[in-house]
Short mmCIF file of C-alpha atoms and ligand atoms in Angstrom, two decimals:
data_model
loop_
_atom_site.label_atom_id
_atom_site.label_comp_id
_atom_site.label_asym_id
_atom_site.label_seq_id
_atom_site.Cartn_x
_atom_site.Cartn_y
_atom_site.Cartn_z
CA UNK A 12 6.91 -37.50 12.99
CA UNK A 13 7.66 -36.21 15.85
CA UNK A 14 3.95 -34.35 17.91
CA UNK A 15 1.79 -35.48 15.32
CA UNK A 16 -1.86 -35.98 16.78
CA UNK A 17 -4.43 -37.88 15.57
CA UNK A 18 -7.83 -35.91 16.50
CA UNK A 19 -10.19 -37.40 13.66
CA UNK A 20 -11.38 -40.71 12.85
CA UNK A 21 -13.22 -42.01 9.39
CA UNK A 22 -13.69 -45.61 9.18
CA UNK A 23 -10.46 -47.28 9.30
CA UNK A 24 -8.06 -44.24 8.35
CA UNK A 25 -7.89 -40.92 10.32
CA UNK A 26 -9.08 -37.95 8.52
CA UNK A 27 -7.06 -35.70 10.11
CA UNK A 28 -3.71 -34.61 12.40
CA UNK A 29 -2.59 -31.71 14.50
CA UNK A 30 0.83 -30.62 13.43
CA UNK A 31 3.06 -27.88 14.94
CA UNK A 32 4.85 -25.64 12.73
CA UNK A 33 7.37 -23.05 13.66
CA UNK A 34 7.55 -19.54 11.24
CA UNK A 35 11.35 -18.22 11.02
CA UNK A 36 12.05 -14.76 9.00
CA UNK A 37 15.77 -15.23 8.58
CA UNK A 38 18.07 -12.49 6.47
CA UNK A 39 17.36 -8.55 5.65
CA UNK A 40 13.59 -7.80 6.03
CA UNK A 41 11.89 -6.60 3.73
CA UNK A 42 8.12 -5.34 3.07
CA UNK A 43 5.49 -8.19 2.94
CA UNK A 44 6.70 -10.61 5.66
CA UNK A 45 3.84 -10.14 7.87
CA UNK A 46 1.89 -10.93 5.49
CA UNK A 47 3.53 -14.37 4.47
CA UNK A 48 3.38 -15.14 8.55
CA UNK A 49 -0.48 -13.92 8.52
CA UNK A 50 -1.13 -16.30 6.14
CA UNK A 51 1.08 -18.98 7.17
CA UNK A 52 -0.58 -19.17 10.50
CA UNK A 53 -4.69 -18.79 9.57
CA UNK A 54 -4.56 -21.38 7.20
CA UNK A 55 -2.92 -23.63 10.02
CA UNK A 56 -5.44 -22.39 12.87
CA UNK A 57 -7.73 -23.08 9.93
CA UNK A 58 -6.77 -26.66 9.89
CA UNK A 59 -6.27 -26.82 13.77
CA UNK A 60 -2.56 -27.11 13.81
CA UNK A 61 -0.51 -25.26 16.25
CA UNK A 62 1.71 -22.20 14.69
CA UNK A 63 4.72 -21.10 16.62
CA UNK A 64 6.86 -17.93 15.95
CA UNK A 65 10.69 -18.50 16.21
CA UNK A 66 12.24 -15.57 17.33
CA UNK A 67 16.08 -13.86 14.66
CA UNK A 68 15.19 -17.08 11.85
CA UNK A 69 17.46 -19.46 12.78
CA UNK A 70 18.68 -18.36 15.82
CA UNK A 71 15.27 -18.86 17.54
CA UNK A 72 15.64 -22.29 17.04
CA UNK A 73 19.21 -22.82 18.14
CA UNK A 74 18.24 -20.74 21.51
CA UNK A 75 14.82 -22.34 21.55
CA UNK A 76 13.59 -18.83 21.99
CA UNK A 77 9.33 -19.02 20.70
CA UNK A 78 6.27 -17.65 21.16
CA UNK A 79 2.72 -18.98 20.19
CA UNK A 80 1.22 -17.53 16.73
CA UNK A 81 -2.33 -17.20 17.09
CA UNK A 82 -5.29 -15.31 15.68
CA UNK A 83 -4.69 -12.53 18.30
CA UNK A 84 -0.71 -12.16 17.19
CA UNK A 85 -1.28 -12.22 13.98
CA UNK A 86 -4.26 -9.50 13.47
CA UNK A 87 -3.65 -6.27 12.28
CA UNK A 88 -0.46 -7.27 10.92
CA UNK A 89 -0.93 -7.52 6.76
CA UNK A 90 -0.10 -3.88 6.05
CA UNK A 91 2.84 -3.50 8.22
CA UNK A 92 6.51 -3.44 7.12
CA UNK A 93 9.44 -5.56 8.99
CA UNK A 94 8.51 -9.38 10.73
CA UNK A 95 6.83 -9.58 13.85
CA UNK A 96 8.91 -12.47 14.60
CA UNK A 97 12.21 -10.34 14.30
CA UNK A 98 15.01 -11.65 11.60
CA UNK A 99 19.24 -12.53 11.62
CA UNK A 100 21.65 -13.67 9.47
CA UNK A 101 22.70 -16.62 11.95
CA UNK A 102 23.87 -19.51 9.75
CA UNK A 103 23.49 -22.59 11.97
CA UNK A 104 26.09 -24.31 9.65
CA UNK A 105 28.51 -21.46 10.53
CA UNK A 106 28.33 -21.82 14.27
CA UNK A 107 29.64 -23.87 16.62
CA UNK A 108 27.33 -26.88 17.34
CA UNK A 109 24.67 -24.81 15.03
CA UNK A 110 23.56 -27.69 13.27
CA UNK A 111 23.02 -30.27 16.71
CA UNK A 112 21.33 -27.10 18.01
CA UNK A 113 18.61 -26.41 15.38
CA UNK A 114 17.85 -30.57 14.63
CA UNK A 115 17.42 -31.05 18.72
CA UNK A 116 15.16 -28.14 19.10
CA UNK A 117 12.94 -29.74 16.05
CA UNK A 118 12.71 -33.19 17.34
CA UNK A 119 12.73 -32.46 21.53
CA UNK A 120 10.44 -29.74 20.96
CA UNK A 121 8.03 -31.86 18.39
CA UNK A 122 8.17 -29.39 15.67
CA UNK A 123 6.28 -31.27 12.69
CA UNK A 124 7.56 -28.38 10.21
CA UNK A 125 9.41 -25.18 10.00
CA UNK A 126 8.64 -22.89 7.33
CA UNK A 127 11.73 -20.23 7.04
CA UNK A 128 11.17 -17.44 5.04
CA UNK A 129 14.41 -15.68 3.48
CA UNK A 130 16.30 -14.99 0.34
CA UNK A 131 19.03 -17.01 -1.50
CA UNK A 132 20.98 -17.45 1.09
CA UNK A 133 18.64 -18.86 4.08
CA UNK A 134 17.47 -21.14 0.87
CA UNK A 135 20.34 -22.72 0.37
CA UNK A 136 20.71 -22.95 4.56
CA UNK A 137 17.15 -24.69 4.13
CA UNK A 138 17.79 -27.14 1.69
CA UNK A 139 20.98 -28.15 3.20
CA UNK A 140 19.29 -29.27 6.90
CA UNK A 141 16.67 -30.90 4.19
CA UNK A 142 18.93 -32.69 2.30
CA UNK A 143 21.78 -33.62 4.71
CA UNK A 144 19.23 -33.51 8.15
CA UNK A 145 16.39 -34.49 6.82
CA UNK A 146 14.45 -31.83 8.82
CA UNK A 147 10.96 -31.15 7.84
CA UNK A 148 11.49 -27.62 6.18
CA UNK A 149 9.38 -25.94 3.29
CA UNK A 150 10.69 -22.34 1.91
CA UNK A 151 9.25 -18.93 1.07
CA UNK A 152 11.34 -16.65 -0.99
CA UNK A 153 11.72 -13.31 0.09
CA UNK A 154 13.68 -10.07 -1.21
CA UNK A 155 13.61 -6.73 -2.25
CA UNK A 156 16.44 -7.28 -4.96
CA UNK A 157 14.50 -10.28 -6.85
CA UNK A 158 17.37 -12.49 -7.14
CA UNK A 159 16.23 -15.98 -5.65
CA UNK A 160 16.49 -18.18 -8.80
CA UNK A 161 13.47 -20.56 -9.70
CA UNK A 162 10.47 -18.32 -8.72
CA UNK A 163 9.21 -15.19 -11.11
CA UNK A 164 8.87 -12.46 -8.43
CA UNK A 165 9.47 -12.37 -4.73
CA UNK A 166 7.58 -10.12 -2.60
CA UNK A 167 9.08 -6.75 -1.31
CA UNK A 168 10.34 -6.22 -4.77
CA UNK A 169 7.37 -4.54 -6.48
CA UNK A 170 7.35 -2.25 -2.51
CA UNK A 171 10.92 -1.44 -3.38
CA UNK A 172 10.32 -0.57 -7.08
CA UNK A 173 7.71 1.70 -6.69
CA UNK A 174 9.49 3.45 -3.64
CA UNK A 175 12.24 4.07 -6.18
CA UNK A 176 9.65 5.12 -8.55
CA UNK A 177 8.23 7.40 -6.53
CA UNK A 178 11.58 8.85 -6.07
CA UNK A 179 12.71 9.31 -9.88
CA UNK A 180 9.40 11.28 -10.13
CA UNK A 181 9.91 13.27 -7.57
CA UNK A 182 13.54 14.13 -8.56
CA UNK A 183 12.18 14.41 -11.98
CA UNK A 184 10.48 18.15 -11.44
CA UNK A 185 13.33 19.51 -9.21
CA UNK A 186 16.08 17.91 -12.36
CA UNK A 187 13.81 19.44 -14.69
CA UNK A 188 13.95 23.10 -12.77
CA UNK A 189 17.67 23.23 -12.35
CA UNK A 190 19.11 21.79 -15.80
CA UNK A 191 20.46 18.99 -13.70
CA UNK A 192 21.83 15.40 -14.19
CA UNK A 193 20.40 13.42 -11.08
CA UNK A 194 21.60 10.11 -10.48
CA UNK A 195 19.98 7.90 -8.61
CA UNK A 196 21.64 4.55 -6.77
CA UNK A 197 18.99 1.71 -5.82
CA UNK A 198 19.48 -1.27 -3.94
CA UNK A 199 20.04 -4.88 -5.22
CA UNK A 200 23.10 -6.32 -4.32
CA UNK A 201 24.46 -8.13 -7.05
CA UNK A 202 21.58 -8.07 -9.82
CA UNK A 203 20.00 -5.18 -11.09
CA UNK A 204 16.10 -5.80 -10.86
CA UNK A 205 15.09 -2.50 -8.90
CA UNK A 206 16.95 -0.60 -11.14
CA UNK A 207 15.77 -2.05 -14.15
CA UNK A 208 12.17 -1.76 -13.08
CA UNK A 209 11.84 1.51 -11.67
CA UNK A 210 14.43 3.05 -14.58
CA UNK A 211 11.66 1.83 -17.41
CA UNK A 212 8.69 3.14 -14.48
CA UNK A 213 10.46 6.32 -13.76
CA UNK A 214 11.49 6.91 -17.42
CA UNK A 215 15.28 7.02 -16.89
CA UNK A 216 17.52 8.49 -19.74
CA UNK A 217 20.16 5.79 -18.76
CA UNK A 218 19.90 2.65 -16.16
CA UNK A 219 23.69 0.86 -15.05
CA UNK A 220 23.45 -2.76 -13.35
CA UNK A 221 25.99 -5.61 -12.80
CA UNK A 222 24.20 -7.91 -15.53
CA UNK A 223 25.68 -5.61 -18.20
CA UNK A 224 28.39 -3.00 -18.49
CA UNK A 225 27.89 0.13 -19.44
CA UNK A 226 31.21 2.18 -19.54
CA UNK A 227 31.03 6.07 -17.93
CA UNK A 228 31.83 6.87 -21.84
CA UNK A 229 28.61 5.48 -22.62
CA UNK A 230 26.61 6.83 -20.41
CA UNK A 231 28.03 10.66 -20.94
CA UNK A 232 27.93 9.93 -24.37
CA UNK A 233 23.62 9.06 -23.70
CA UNK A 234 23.22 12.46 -21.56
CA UNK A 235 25.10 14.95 -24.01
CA UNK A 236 22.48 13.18 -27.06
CA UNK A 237 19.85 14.22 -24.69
CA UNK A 238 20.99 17.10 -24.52
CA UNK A 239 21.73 18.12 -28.16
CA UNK A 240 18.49 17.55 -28.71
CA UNK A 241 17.46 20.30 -26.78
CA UNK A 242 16.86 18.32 -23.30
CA UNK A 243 18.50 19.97 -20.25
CA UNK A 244 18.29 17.41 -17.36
CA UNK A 245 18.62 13.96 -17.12
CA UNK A 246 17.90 11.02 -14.96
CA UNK A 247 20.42 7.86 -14.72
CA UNK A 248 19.40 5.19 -12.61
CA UNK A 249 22.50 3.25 -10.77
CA UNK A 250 21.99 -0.84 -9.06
CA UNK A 251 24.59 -0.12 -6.24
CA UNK A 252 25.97 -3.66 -7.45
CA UNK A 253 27.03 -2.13 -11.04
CA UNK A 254 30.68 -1.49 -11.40
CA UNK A 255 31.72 1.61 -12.39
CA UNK A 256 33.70 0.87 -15.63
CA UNK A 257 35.17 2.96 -18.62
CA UNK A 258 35.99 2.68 -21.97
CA UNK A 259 39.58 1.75 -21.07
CA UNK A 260 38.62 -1.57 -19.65
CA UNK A 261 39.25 -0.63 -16.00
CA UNK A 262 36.37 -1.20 -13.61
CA UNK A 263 35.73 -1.54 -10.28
CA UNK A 264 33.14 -2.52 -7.66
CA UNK A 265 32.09 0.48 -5.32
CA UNK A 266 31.36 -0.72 -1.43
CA UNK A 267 30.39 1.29 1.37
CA UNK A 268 33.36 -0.63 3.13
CA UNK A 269 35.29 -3.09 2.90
CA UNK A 270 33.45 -4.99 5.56
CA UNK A 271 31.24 -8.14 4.69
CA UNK A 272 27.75 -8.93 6.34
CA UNK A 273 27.64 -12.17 8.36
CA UNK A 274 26.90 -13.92 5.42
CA UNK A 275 30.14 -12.94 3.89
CA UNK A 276 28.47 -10.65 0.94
CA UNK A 277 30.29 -7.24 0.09
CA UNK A 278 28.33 -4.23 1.93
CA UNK A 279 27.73 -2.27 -1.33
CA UNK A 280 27.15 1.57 -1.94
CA UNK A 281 28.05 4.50 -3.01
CA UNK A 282 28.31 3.98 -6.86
CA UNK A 283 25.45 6.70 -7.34
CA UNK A 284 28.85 9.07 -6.12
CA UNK A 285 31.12 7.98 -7.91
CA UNK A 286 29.05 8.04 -11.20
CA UNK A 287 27.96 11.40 -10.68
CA UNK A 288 31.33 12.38 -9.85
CA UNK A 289 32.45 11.41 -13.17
CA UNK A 290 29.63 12.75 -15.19
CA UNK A 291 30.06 16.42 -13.40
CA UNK A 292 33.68 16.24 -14.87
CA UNK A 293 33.27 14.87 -17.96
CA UNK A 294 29.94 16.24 -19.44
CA UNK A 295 30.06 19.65 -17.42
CA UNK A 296 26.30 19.29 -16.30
CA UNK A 297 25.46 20.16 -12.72
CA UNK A 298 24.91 16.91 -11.34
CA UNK A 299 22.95 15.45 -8.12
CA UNK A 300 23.36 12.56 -6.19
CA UNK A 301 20.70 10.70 -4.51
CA UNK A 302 21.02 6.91 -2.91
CA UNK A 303 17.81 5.67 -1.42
CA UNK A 304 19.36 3.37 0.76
CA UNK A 305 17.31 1.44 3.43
CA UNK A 306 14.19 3.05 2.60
CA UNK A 307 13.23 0.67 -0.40
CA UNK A 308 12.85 -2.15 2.46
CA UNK A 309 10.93 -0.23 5.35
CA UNK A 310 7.34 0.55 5.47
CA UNK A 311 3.98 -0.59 4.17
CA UNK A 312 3.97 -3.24 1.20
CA UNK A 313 1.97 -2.09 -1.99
CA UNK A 314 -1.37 -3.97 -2.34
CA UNK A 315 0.76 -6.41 -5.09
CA UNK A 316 3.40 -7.31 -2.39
CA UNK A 317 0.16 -7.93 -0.20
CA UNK A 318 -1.53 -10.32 -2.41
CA UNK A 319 1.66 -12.34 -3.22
CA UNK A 320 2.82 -12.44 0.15
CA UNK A 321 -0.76 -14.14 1.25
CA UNK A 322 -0.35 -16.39 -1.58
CA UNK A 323 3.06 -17.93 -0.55
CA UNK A 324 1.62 -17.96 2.71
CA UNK A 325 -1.14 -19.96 1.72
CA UNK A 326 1.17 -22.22 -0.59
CA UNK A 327 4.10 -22.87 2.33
CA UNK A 328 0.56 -24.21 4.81
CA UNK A 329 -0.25 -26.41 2.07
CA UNK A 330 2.78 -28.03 1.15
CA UNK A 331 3.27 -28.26 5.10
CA UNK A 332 -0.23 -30.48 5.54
CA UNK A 333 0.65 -31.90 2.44
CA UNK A 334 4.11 -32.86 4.31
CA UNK A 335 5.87 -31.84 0.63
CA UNK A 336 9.14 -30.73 2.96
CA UNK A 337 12.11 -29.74 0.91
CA UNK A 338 10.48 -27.76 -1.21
CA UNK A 339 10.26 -23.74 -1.62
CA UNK A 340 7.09 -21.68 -2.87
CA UNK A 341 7.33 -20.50 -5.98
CA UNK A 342 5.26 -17.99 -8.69
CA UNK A 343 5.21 -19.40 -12.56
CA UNK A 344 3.63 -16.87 -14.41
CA UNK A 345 0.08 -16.25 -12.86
CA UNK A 346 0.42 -20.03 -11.00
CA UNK A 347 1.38 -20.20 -7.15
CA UNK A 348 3.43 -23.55 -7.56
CA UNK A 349 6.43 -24.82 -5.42
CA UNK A 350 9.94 -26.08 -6.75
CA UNK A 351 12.97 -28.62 -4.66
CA UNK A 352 14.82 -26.64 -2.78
CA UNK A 353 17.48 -28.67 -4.46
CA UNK A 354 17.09 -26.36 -7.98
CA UNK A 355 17.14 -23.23 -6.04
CA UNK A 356 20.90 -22.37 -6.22
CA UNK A 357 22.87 -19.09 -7.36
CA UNK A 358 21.46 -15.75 -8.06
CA UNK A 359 18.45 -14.96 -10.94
CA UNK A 360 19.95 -12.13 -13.08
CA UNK A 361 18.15 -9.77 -14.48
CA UNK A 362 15.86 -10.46 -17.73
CA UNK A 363 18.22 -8.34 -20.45
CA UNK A 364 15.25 -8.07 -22.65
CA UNK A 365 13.98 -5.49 -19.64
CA UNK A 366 16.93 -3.74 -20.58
CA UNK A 367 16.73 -3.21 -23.99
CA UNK A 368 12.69 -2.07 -23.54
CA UNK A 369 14.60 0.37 -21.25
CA UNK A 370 17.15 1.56 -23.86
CA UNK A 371 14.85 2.32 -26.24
CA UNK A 372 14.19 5.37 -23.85
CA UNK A 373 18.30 6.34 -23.99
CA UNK A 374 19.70 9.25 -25.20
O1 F6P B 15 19.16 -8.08 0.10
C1 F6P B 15 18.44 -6.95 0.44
C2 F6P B 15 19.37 -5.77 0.61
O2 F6P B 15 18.60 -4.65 0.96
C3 F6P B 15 20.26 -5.46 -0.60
O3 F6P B 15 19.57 -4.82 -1.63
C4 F6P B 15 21.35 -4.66 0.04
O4 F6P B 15 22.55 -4.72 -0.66
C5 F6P B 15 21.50 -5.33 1.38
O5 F6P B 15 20.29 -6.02 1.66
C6 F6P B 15 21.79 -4.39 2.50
O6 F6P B 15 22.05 -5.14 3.62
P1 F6P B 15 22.10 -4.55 5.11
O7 F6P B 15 20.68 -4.37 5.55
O8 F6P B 15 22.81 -5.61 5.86
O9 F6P B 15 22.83 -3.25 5.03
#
């Protein structure tokens, strides 16, 4: 490997070497980063390796644009939102001479490993210059929305949940004063996790995601039983991914526009309107729109998000002095555990038996 340093010496085998390994946040932030990079980089200084930050994920690599992690850089950091060593989308296996780019930096500049942190998508970008590169990579899931397949929980999505929480509550007392319908539209992309979550926290009278229809009929139908029975407000909870359907069988997926982010994916939104749009006319109820937006990703992670973050941290330094590359970080029940990056492919839906806990709730 390329930089590897012998500095220890115990009989005939060497007890010890010096590795340097770069820390890449690639993708949309999200609360608990800092943390994973904390982590990351003590338990290397721990072992005497040398931690370097690579500056957009990716793209620091492919513009060989770095700066030393050391205690210094990395104190203070474990209760702030965003990544001190900034984030992108690039995709070095969408660009030009991306590929050449990223493996040159790793071998001229005697990286030993890179440990990219990121969501589905910078997964699959990982396994691929692991499998078809061979470059010495080891994941860390990251994401609000929940979604990256073979690991229980990623951090940022217990921040997100009880931001949303938070919210529900609060429009709880001001639905409750008015006689109003409030609908609320969380993030989530294409599964439904926040919504879920924070529907069953927040106590939400009806909860729509993309895992499983439920028509505009249905959920009218769920507000007006509330309502005969003497309730006069009620709280739906939208994922922005969930189409808005109806009991005709037409449906269709609402998008903020008809743009797509760099990595292709619809830019979703504004469901939460159109749903309360529909509601007002068909039920007659006053009804309020709310869509937390950008909000569930920014600030402070929740002490959970803290303590998972430092433990993928802690896993990703491991697996790197254990030189297990090609693998990703992953939570199994209570156990910190890793998985090939090779399983970790598609999207994790959401657990439907969350759903019907939440339904109990309906109506
Ligand atoms: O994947 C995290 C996420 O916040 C999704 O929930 C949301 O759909 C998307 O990113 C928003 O992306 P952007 O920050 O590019 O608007």
């Amino acid at each position: 490997m390329a930089g590897v340093i012998p500095i220890g010496f115990a009989g005939a085998a060497y007890i010890f070497t010096r590795v340097r390994v770069g820390v890449l946040t690639a993708g949309g932030d999200c609360p608990g980063l800092n943390a994973v990079i904390r982590a990351v980089t003590r338990k290397c200084l721990n072992g005497r390796h040398e931690v370097v930050g690579l500056r957009r994920g990716y793209l620091g690599l492919a513009e060989r644009n770095y700066f030393p992690l050391d205690m210094r850089s990395v104190s203070g950091i474990l209760p702030l939102g965003g990544t001190i060593v900034s984030t992108s989308s690039f995709d070095p296996f969408r660009e030009p001479e991306g590929v050449e780019r990223v493996s040159a930096a790793v071998e001229e500049d005697g990286f030993d490993a890179i440990v990219a942190i990121g969501g589905e998508h910078t997964m699959s970008i990982t396994r691929r210059l692991w499998e078809e590169n061979r470059l010495p990579v080891v994941g860390v899931p990251k994401t609000i929305d929940n979604d990256v397949p073979c690991t229980d929980f990623t951090f940022g999505f217990d921040t997100a949940v009880q931001i949303a929480t938070d919210a529900i509550d609060r429009l709880h007392t001001t639905a409750q004063s008015h006689d109003r319908v409030m609908v609320i539209e969380v993030m989530g992309r294409n599964t439904g996790w926040i919504a879920v979550f924070s529907g069953i926290a927040g106590g939400a009278d009806a909860i729509l995601i993309p895992e499983l229809e439920l028509t505009v009929e249905d959920t009218c139908k769920a507000i007006n039983t509330r309502h005969e029975r003497g309730k006069d407000f009620s709280i739906v909870v939208v994922a922005e991914g969930a189409e808005l359907a109806f009991a005709s069988g037409e449906k269709r997926q609402v998008r903020a526009s008809q743009e797509t982010d760099q990595y292709g994916y619809p830019r979703l939104g504004g469901i939460g309107q159109a749903l309360g749009t529909e509601i007002e006319a068909r039920t007659g109820f006053e009804t309020r729109v709310t869509t937390l937006g950008h909000v569930q990703r920014g600030g402070t992670p929740t002490a959970t998000d803290r303590v998972l973050a430092t433990r993928y941290g802690i896993q990703a330094a491991e697996l790197v002095e254990e030189q297990r590359f090609g693998e990703m970080t992953a939570l199994h029940g209570q156990e910190m555990t890793s998985v090939p990056l090779s399983e970790v492919q598609g999207l994790k839906p959401v657990d439907l038996g969350y759903l019907r806990l939440a339904s109990t709730f309906f109506g």
